[in-house]
Short mmCIF file of C-alpha atoms in Angstrom, two decimals:
data_model
loop_
_atom_site.label_atom_id
_atom_site.label_comp_id
_atom_site.label_asym_id
_atom_site.label_seq_id
_atom_site.Cartn_x
_atom_site.Cartn_y
_atom_site.Cartn_z
CA MET A 1183 83.84 58.85 116.90
CA ILE A 1184 84.92 61.25 119.50
CA ASP A 1185 82.53 64.11 120.05
CA VAL A 1186 84.80 67.03 119.60
CA TYR A 1187 81.87 69.26 120.88
CA THR A 1188 79.13 68.95 123.17
CA SER A 1189 75.30 70.33 123.69
CA ASN A 1190 75.40 72.52 126.64
CA GLU A 1191 79.17 71.61 127.29
CA ASP A 1192 81.87 74.79 127.62
CA GLY A 1193 79.39 77.65 128.33
CA PHE A 1194 76.96 77.14 124.55
CA GLN A 1195 74.01 76.07 123.99
CA THR A 1196 74.22 74.69 120.79
CA TYR A 1197 77.37 74.02 118.43
CA ARG A 1198 77.55 74.40 114.38
CA ILE A 1199 78.79 75.04 111.07
CA PRO A 1200 82.20 72.29 111.25
CA ALA A 1201 85.25 73.88 109.74
CA LEU A 1202 88.65 70.95 109.79
CA LEU A 1203 92.02 72.18 108.79
CA LYS A 1204 94.82 69.75 108.49
CA LEU A 1205 97.95 71.69 109.48
CA HIS A 1206 101.79 71.79 108.00
CA ASN A 1207 102.95 69.71 111.09
CA GLY A 1208 99.87 67.49 111.53
CA THR A 1209 97.69 69.72 113.56
CA LEU A 1210 94.01 69.53 113.51
CA LEU A 1211 91.70 72.04 114.07
CA ALA A 1212 88.36 72.49 114.91
CA PHE A 1213 86.55 76.21 114.52
CA CYS A 1214 83.02 76.08 114.16
CA GLU A 1215 79.64 78.53 115.47
CA ALA A 1216 79.45 78.40 119.51
CA ARG A 1217 75.96 79.59 119.72
CA GLN A 1218 73.43 80.79 122.68
CA PHE A 1219 70.95 78.65 120.63
CA LEU A 1220 69.68 76.51 117.55
CA SER A 1221 69.12 79.67 115.82
CA ASP A 1222 71.64 80.73 112.73
CA HIS A 1223 71.57 83.81 114.70
CA ALA A 1224 72.19 83.28 118.04
CA GLN A 1225 74.95 86.08 119.65
CA ASN A 1226 77.19 83.36 117.86
CA LYS A 1227 80.36 83.52 118.30
CA ILE A 1228 83.75 81.37 116.51
CA ALA A 1229 85.08 78.74 118.33
CA LEU A 1230 88.28 76.75 118.09
CA LYS A 1231 89.78 73.34 119.79
CA ARG A 1232 93.29 71.80 118.88
CA SER A 1233 94.25 68.33 118.32
CA LEU A 1234 97.52 67.12 118.71
CA ASP A 1235 97.62 63.74 117.83
CA LYS A 1236 95.26 63.26 114.60
CA GLY A 1237 91.95 63.87 115.86
CA LYS A 1238 92.45 61.39 119.21
CA SER A 1239 92.20 63.89 122.32
CA TRP A 1240 91.23 67.79 121.05
CA GLY A 1241 92.04 70.62 123.71
CA GLU A 1242 90.16 73.13 125.58
CA ILE A 1243 87.87 75.55 123.76
CA GLN A 1244 89.18 78.51 122.51
CA VAL A 1245 86.37 81.51 121.67
CA ILE A 1246 88.78 83.53 119.01
CA ALA A 1247 86.25 85.87 117.58
CA ASP A 1248 83.43 87.30 119.50
CA ALA A 1249 80.69 90.43 118.55
CA GLY A 1250 79.00 90.84 122.11
CA MET A 1251 74.71 90.99 121.03
CA ASP A 1252 76.00 90.62 117.10
CA SER A 1253 76.10 87.57 115.54
CA LEU A 1254 79.70 85.69 114.02
CA ASN A 1255 79.13 82.96 111.58
CA ASN A 1256 80.95 80.56 108.32
CA PRO A 1257 84.15 80.10 109.88
CA LEU A 1258 85.92 79.51 106.60
CA VAL A 1259 89.83 78.95 106.99
CA VAL A 1260 93.22 78.32 104.89
CA GLN A 1261 97.21 78.16 105.87
CA ASP A 1262 99.25 80.26 103.63
CA ASP A 1263 102.60 77.20 102.66
CA ASN A 1264 104.08 80.07 102.18
CA THR A 1265 104.84 81.36 105.57
CA SER A 1266 102.15 78.91 107.56
CA ASP A 1267 99.54 81.76 108.15
CA ILE A 1268 96.08 80.92 109.49
CA VAL A 1269 93.76 82.91 107.58
CA LEU A 1270 89.52 83.14 108.78
CA MET A 1271 87.33 84.57 107.53
CA TYR A 1272 83.86 84.71 109.13
CA GLN A 1273 80.83 86.78 108.52
CA LYS A 1274 79.55 89.09 111.32
CA TYR A 1275 75.32 89.98 111.73
CA PRO A 1276 74.35 93.14 113.32
CA TYR A 1277 71.99 92.27 116.80
CA THR A 1278 68.06 92.67 115.44
CA THR A 1279 64.89 92.90 117.25
CA THR A 1280 62.00 90.91 116.13
CA SER A 1281 60.07 95.03 115.84
CA GLU A 1282 62.35 96.19 113.21
CA VAL A 1283 61.05 93.09 110.97
CA ASP A 1284 57.96 92.73 108.90
CA ASN A 1285 57.34 88.90 108.73
CA PRO A 1286 59.60 87.86 111.53
CA ASP A 1287 57.96 84.18 111.00
CA LYS A 1288 58.84 84.67 106.92
CA TRP A 1289 62.68 84.14 108.20
CA LYS A 1290 62.33 80.44 110.26
CA SER A 1291 64.88 78.62 108.72
CA HIS A 1292 62.38 75.67 109.65
CA SER A 1293 58.52 75.61 109.62
CA THR A 1294 58.57 73.83 112.69
CA GLN A 1295 61.64 75.74 114.79
CA SER A 1296 60.88 75.79 118.46
CA PHE A 1297 63.95 78.57 118.36
CA PRO A 1298 63.53 82.38 116.91
CA ALA A 1299 64.06 82.53 113.72
CA ASN A 1300 67.05 83.95 111.56
CA ILE A 1301 65.50 87.22 111.69
CA HIS A 1302 68.94 89.44 110.98
CA GLU A 1303 69.34 88.44 108.16
CA GLY A 1304 65.67 89.77 106.82
CA VAL A 1305 67.60 93.32 107.62
CA VAL A 1306 70.40 93.48 106.73
CA SER A 1307 71.13 95.79 103.39
CA GLU A 1308 72.91 96.61 99.52
CA GLY A 1309 76.71 98.20 100.22
CA PHE A 1310 79.07 98.81 102.65
CA ARG A 1311 77.25 101.26 105.08
CA GLY A 1312 74.52 100.87 108.30
CA LYS A 1313 73.38 97.60 108.84
CA ILE A 1314 75.19 95.02 106.88
CA CYS A 1315 76.16 91.72 106.81
CA ARG A 1316 80.60 92.09 107.17
CA THR A 1317 83.17 89.84 106.38
CA PHE A 1318 85.90 89.52 109.13
CA ILE A 1319 89.73 88.27 109.04
CA LYS A 1320 92.16 87.64 110.92
CA ARG A 1321 95.01 84.97 110.84
CA SER A 1322 97.56 83.54 113.30
CA SER A 1323 100.75 82.65 113.25
CA ASP A 1324 101.32 80.33 116.39
CA ASN A 1325 99.75 77.31 114.81
CA GLY A 1326 95.74 78.68 115.83
CA ILE A 1327 97.43 79.50 119.83
CA SER A 1328 96.99 83.39 119.37
CA TRP A 1329 94.82 85.25 116.61
CA SER A 1330 95.38 88.22 115.76
CA GLU A 1331 92.69 91.41 115.70
CA ALA A 1332 90.02 91.14 113.54
CA GLN A 1333 90.02 93.45 109.76
CA ASP A 1334 87.15 94.70 108.06
CA ILE A 1335 87.85 92.85 104.46
CA THR A 1336 84.14 93.67 103.33
CA GLU A 1337 84.09 95.68 100.70
CA SER A 1338 86.82 92.83 99.09
CA VAL A 1339 84.39 90.33 98.89
CA LYS A 1340 80.69 92.10 99.28
CA ARG A 1341 79.42 93.45 95.49
CA PRO A 1342 78.31 96.92 96.22
CA ILE A 1343 74.47 96.59 94.97
CA LYS A 1344 71.73 94.43 94.76
CA VAL A 1345 73.44 91.73 97.40
CA THR A 1346 72.29 91.48 101.03
CA SER A 1347 73.52 87.96 102.85
CA TYR A 1348 76.15 86.10 101.34
CA ALA A 1349 78.38 84.24 103.16
CA GLY A 1350 81.85 82.56 102.93
CA GLY A 1351 82.44 78.74 102.74
CA PRO A 1352 81.03 77.79 104.49
CA GLY A 1353 83.87 75.47 105.41
CA ILE A 1354 88.34 75.70 103.83
CA GLY A 1355 89.82 77.62 100.97
CA ILE A 1356 92.73 76.41 99.21
CA GLN A 1357 95.79 77.00 97.39
CA LEU A 1358 96.06 76.62 94.05
CA ILE A 1359 99.29 74.12 93.42
CA TYR A 1360 99.66 73.72 89.90
CA GLY A 1361 99.65 76.40 86.92
CA LYS A 1362 99.66 79.48 86.10
CA TYR A 1363 97.96 80.86 89.44
CA LYS A 1364 100.09 79.06 91.08
CA GLY A 1365 100.10 80.48 94.72
CA ARG A 1366 96.67 82.09 94.62
CA ILE A 1367 94.46 81.49 97.49
CA ILE A 1368 90.73 80.73 96.74
CA MET A 1369 87.89 81.84 99.15
CA PRO A 1370 84.72 79.81 98.36
CA PHE A 1371 81.33 82.22 98.73
CA SER A 1372 77.54 82.68 97.65
CA GLN A 1373 75.99 86.04 97.61
CA GLY A 1374 71.52 86.11 97.91
CA PRO A 1375 69.95 88.12 98.77
CA TRP A 1376 67.35 84.67 99.17
CA GLY A 1377 65.53 83.89 96.09
CA GLU A 1378 68.60 84.57 93.65
CA MET A 1379 71.54 82.92 95.33
CA LYS A 1380 74.84 82.58 93.46
CA VAL A 1381 78.45 81.31 94.62
CA TYR A 1382 81.14 82.47 92.68
CA THR A 1383 85.37 83.12 94.47
CA VAL A 1384 86.71 85.30 97.06
CA TYR A 1385 91.12 85.35 95.74
CA SER A 1386 94.65 86.64 96.97
CA ASP A 1387 97.69 86.52 95.48
CA ASP A 1388 99.62 87.93 97.77
CA GLY A 1389 99.09 85.83 100.93
CA GLY A 1390 95.59 87.30 102.20
CA LYS A 1391 97.01 90.33 102.51
CA SER A 1392 94.36 91.39 99.98
CA TRP A 1393 91.80 90.30 98.91
CA GLN A 1394 89.17 90.39 95.02
CA TYR A 1395 86.01 88.55 94.05
CA GLY A 1396 85.54 86.63 90.36
CA ASP A 1397 82.39 86.65 88.72
CA VAL A 1398 79.47 84.40 89.96
CA ALA A 1399 78.85 80.73 88.34
CA PRO A 1400 76.30 81.01 85.43
CA SER A 1401 73.06 79.35 85.33
CA ASN A 1402 70.89 78.31 82.11
CA ASN A 1403 67.53 77.84 84.49
CA ASN A 1404 68.04 80.08 87.50
CA GLU A 1405 69.53 77.34 90.37
CA GLN A 1406 69.74 78.95 92.94
CA VAL A 1407 73.28 77.16 95.07
CA ASN A 1408 75.37 78.50 98.29
CA GLU A 1409 77.42 76.81 100.55
CA VAL A 1410 79.99 76.03 98.31
CA GLN A 1411 83.44 73.75 98.42
CA MET A 1412 86.14 73.84 96.42
CA ALA A 1413 89.22 71.53 94.90
CA GLU A 1414 92.07 72.27 92.38
CA LEU A 1415 92.17 69.56 89.95
CA ILE A 1416 95.40 67.70 88.25
CA ASP A 1417 95.55 70.29 85.58
CA GLY A 1418 95.45 73.54 87.47
CA ARG A 1419 91.42 73.98 86.79
CA ILE A 1420 89.40 74.27 89.70
CA ILE A 1421 85.94 72.49 90.22
CA LEU A 1422 82.96 73.76 92.88
CA ASN A 1423 80.60 71.70 94.11
CA ALA A 1424 77.47 74.23 96.16
CA ARG A 1425 74.55 72.71 97.63
CA SER A 1426 71.75 73.24 95.46
CA TYR A 1427 68.76 75.76 96.98
CA LYS A 1428 65.21 74.60 96.59
CA GLY A 1429 66.83 72.45 93.30
CA GLU A 1430 66.50 68.50 92.26
CA LYS A 1431 67.86 67.85 95.42
CA LEU A 1432 71.22 67.14 93.25
CA ARG A 1433 74.42 68.66 94.35
CA LYS A 1434 75.72 70.93 91.57
CA ILE A 1435 78.83 72.00 89.83
CA ALA A 1436 80.95 73.76 87.95
CA PHE A 1437 84.75 74.56 86.36
CA SER A 1438 86.71 78.14 86.49
CA GLU A 1439 90.11 77.48 84.01
CA ASP A 1440 91.44 81.19 85.03
CA GLY A 1441 92.13 80.84 88.45
CA GLY A 1442 88.26 81.14 90.14
CA GLY A 1443 87.41 83.96 88.02
CA SER A 1444 85.23 83.20 85.85
CA TRP A 1445 83.08 79.59 85.94
CA SER A 1446 81.53 76.98 83.17
CA VAL A 1447 77.67 76.82 83.29
CA LEU A 1448 76.85 74.81 86.61
CA LYS A 1449 75.15 71.83 85.95
CA ASP A 1450 74.04 69.11 88.54
CA ALA A 1451 76.70 65.92 89.67
CA LYS A 1452 74.00 63.13 89.34
CA ASP A 1453 75.84 60.73 91.20
CA LEU A 1454 75.85 63.22 94.24
CA ILE A 1455 71.98 63.62 95.90
CA GLU A 1456 71.58 65.32 98.89
CA PRO A 1457 68.83 67.49 101.41
CA GLU A 1458 69.35 70.47 100.59
CA CYS A 1459 72.41 70.51 102.94
CA GLN A 1460 76.10 71.82 102.94
CA GLY A 1461 78.49 69.12 101.99
CA SER A 1462 82.67 69.44 102.08
CA LEU A 1463 84.90 68.50 99.47
CA ILE A 1464 88.51 67.83 99.21
CA SER A 1465 91.14 67.05 96.49
CA PHE A 1466 92.58 63.49 97.70
CA ASP A 1467 96.31 62.58 96.84
CA GLU A 1468 96.13 58.93 95.99
CA ASN A 1469 99.98 58.78 95.30
CA PRO A 1470 102.70 61.74 93.90
CA ASN A 1471 101.21 61.20 90.30
CA VAL A 1472 97.26 60.65 91.29
CA LYS A 1473 94.74 62.73 92.87
CA SER A 1474 90.89 62.16 92.92
CA LEU A 1475 88.15 63.92 94.38
CA ILE A 1476 86.85 63.11 97.91
CA TYR A 1477 83.25 64.60 98.74
CA CYS A 1478 81.47 64.10 102.37
CA GLY A 1479 77.66 64.66 102.59
CA PRO A 1480 74.30 63.46 103.22
CA SER A 1481 73.25 60.57 100.80
CA ASP A 1482 69.47 60.87 101.56
CA SER A 1483 67.32 63.09 99.51
CA GLU A 1484 65.19 64.42 102.12
CA HIS A 1485 65.79 64.05 105.84
CA ARG A 1486 70.29 65.16 106.57
CA ARG A 1487 71.16 61.29 106.92
CA LYS A 1488 73.40 59.40 106.44
CA GLY A 1489 76.55 60.97 106.45
CA MET A 1490 78.81 59.24 103.15
CA LEU A 1491 82.25 59.50 101.10
CA LYS A 1492 82.47 59.42 97.90
CA GLN A 1493 85.33 59.70 95.26
CA SER A 1494 85.75 60.90 92.20
CA ARG A 1495 88.64 60.02 89.98
CA ASP A 1496 87.81 61.79 86.13
CA ASP A 1497 87.42 65.33 88.21
CA GLY A 1498 83.40 64.95 89.17
CA GLU A 1499 81.25 63.85 86.95
CA ASN A 1500 81.32 60.29 88.24
CA TRP A 1501 81.26 58.96 91.91
CA ASN A 1502 81.46 55.79 93.48
CA ASN A 1503 80.58 55.02 97.39
CA LEU A 1504 83.50 54.71 99.32
CA ASN A 1505 82.14 54.64 102.99
CA VAL A 1506 79.31 55.72 105.37
CA VAL A 1507 80.68 57.64 108.07
CA TYR A 1508 77.08 57.54 110.25
CA SER A 1509 73.80 56.24 109.25
CA GLY A 1510 72.12 58.90 112.10
CA PHE A 1511 71.58 62.20 111.95
CA PHE A 1512 74.08 64.01 109.71
CA GLY A 1513 74.48 67.85 109.24
CA TYR A 1514 77.30 70.10 107.95
CA SER A 1515 80.76 68.62 107.48
CA SER A 1516 84.54 69.00 107.19
CA ILE A 1517 87.09 66.78 105.70
CA CYS A 1518 91.07 66.50 104.96
CA GLN A 1519 93.77 63.55 104.53
CA LEU A 1520 94.85 61.95 107.05
CA ASP A 1521 97.51 60.01 105.04
CA GLN A 1522 94.86 57.05 103.80
CA TYR A 1523 92.04 58.30 106.06
CA ILE A 1524 89.73 60.76 105.72
CA GLY A 1525 89.31 62.80 108.71
CA VAL A 1526 85.32 64.30 109.23
CA LEU A 1527 84.50 66.31 111.40
CA PHE A 1528 81.06 66.60 111.71
CA GLU A 1529 77.55 67.12 112.82
CA ARG A 1530 75.20 64.76 114.71
CA ASP A 1531 72.17 63.44 116.28
CA ASP A 1532 69.37 67.16 115.50
CA TYR A 1533 72.64 69.51 115.90
CA SER A 1534 73.39 68.15 120.02
CA LYS A 1535 76.93 67.17 118.60
CA ILE A 1536 80.45 67.81 116.65
CA SER A 1537 82.11 64.84 115.92
CA PHE A 1538 85.60 63.71 114.73
CA LYS A 1539 86.19 60.31 112.86
CA SER A 1540 88.36 59.34 111.26
CA VAL A 1541 87.34 56.91 107.91
CA PRO A 1542 89.34 54.26 105.98
CA ILE A 1543 89.84 55.01 101.93
CA VAL A 1544 88.06 51.27 101.25
#
């Protein structure tokens, strides 16, 4: 296990929200939010470290997106198969003071927290003007060494009414390789406001130059879901796997047959217990003709601990335990395939570190 980011090193007090991308040339990119303190909105920057040896060592920190006092959140990345360009999405929340919020304590994510509340989400509004949450993209054509200027794509990814807070991923996007929608880039998204959390797809058919969004995944019982990842099945369908927010402590899944435009009704993933936490999902190539799904997340219903890899060979209906990644405190994660291993970038030990581990499929 290698510690990639450690609290109070490289100029930041806290590192959270990992996103791990394996490039076509084998380089690993480890993105995260670099924060001034633990709060979700702490003048966050988007940081990056690169590994050229399958995660055995990592280069110097790069701050690749910085908005000053505003907060940058939810790194979400994909590499385009056609151009090899890397596309990075993230949100920007405007800096807010407690005097601008009616009830600051309402925005505490943990009742006993000692760090400031996430009040930025308390003031963002619907629409495209004023104090809103915005989405930006940056591109890299040299494997993450340098990055383009940020481009505001808010109007292409956010619904114009009712939606206030919203988020990409966090984690990775995918590019479809089968069927009618082959080549489409899929970015998993969730939208608020709090109390009405839903998930949907943002997608591009031109390598990430233009974007549009699909329908939210419907539910029969007003389930709330957020923090979502997606994978393509061998028949061309897309599966989503989302955090259940204030739900039954089980992950939610749904399927799309039209490239992310619409979804089946959300249902419980009966074998995927969670303590309300982000989790990660990839399609895993067992051999040229067989694919399965790999999930990673905390396997405890009450606490963020015992991060585990699980595998499904029946399109997400049933899941078998594979291997424990880390038995202690385990938060958010992002995974990739490294031959017959899974590379796992994960938060551990009360968010004091983001670490990388290569875990065998056993």
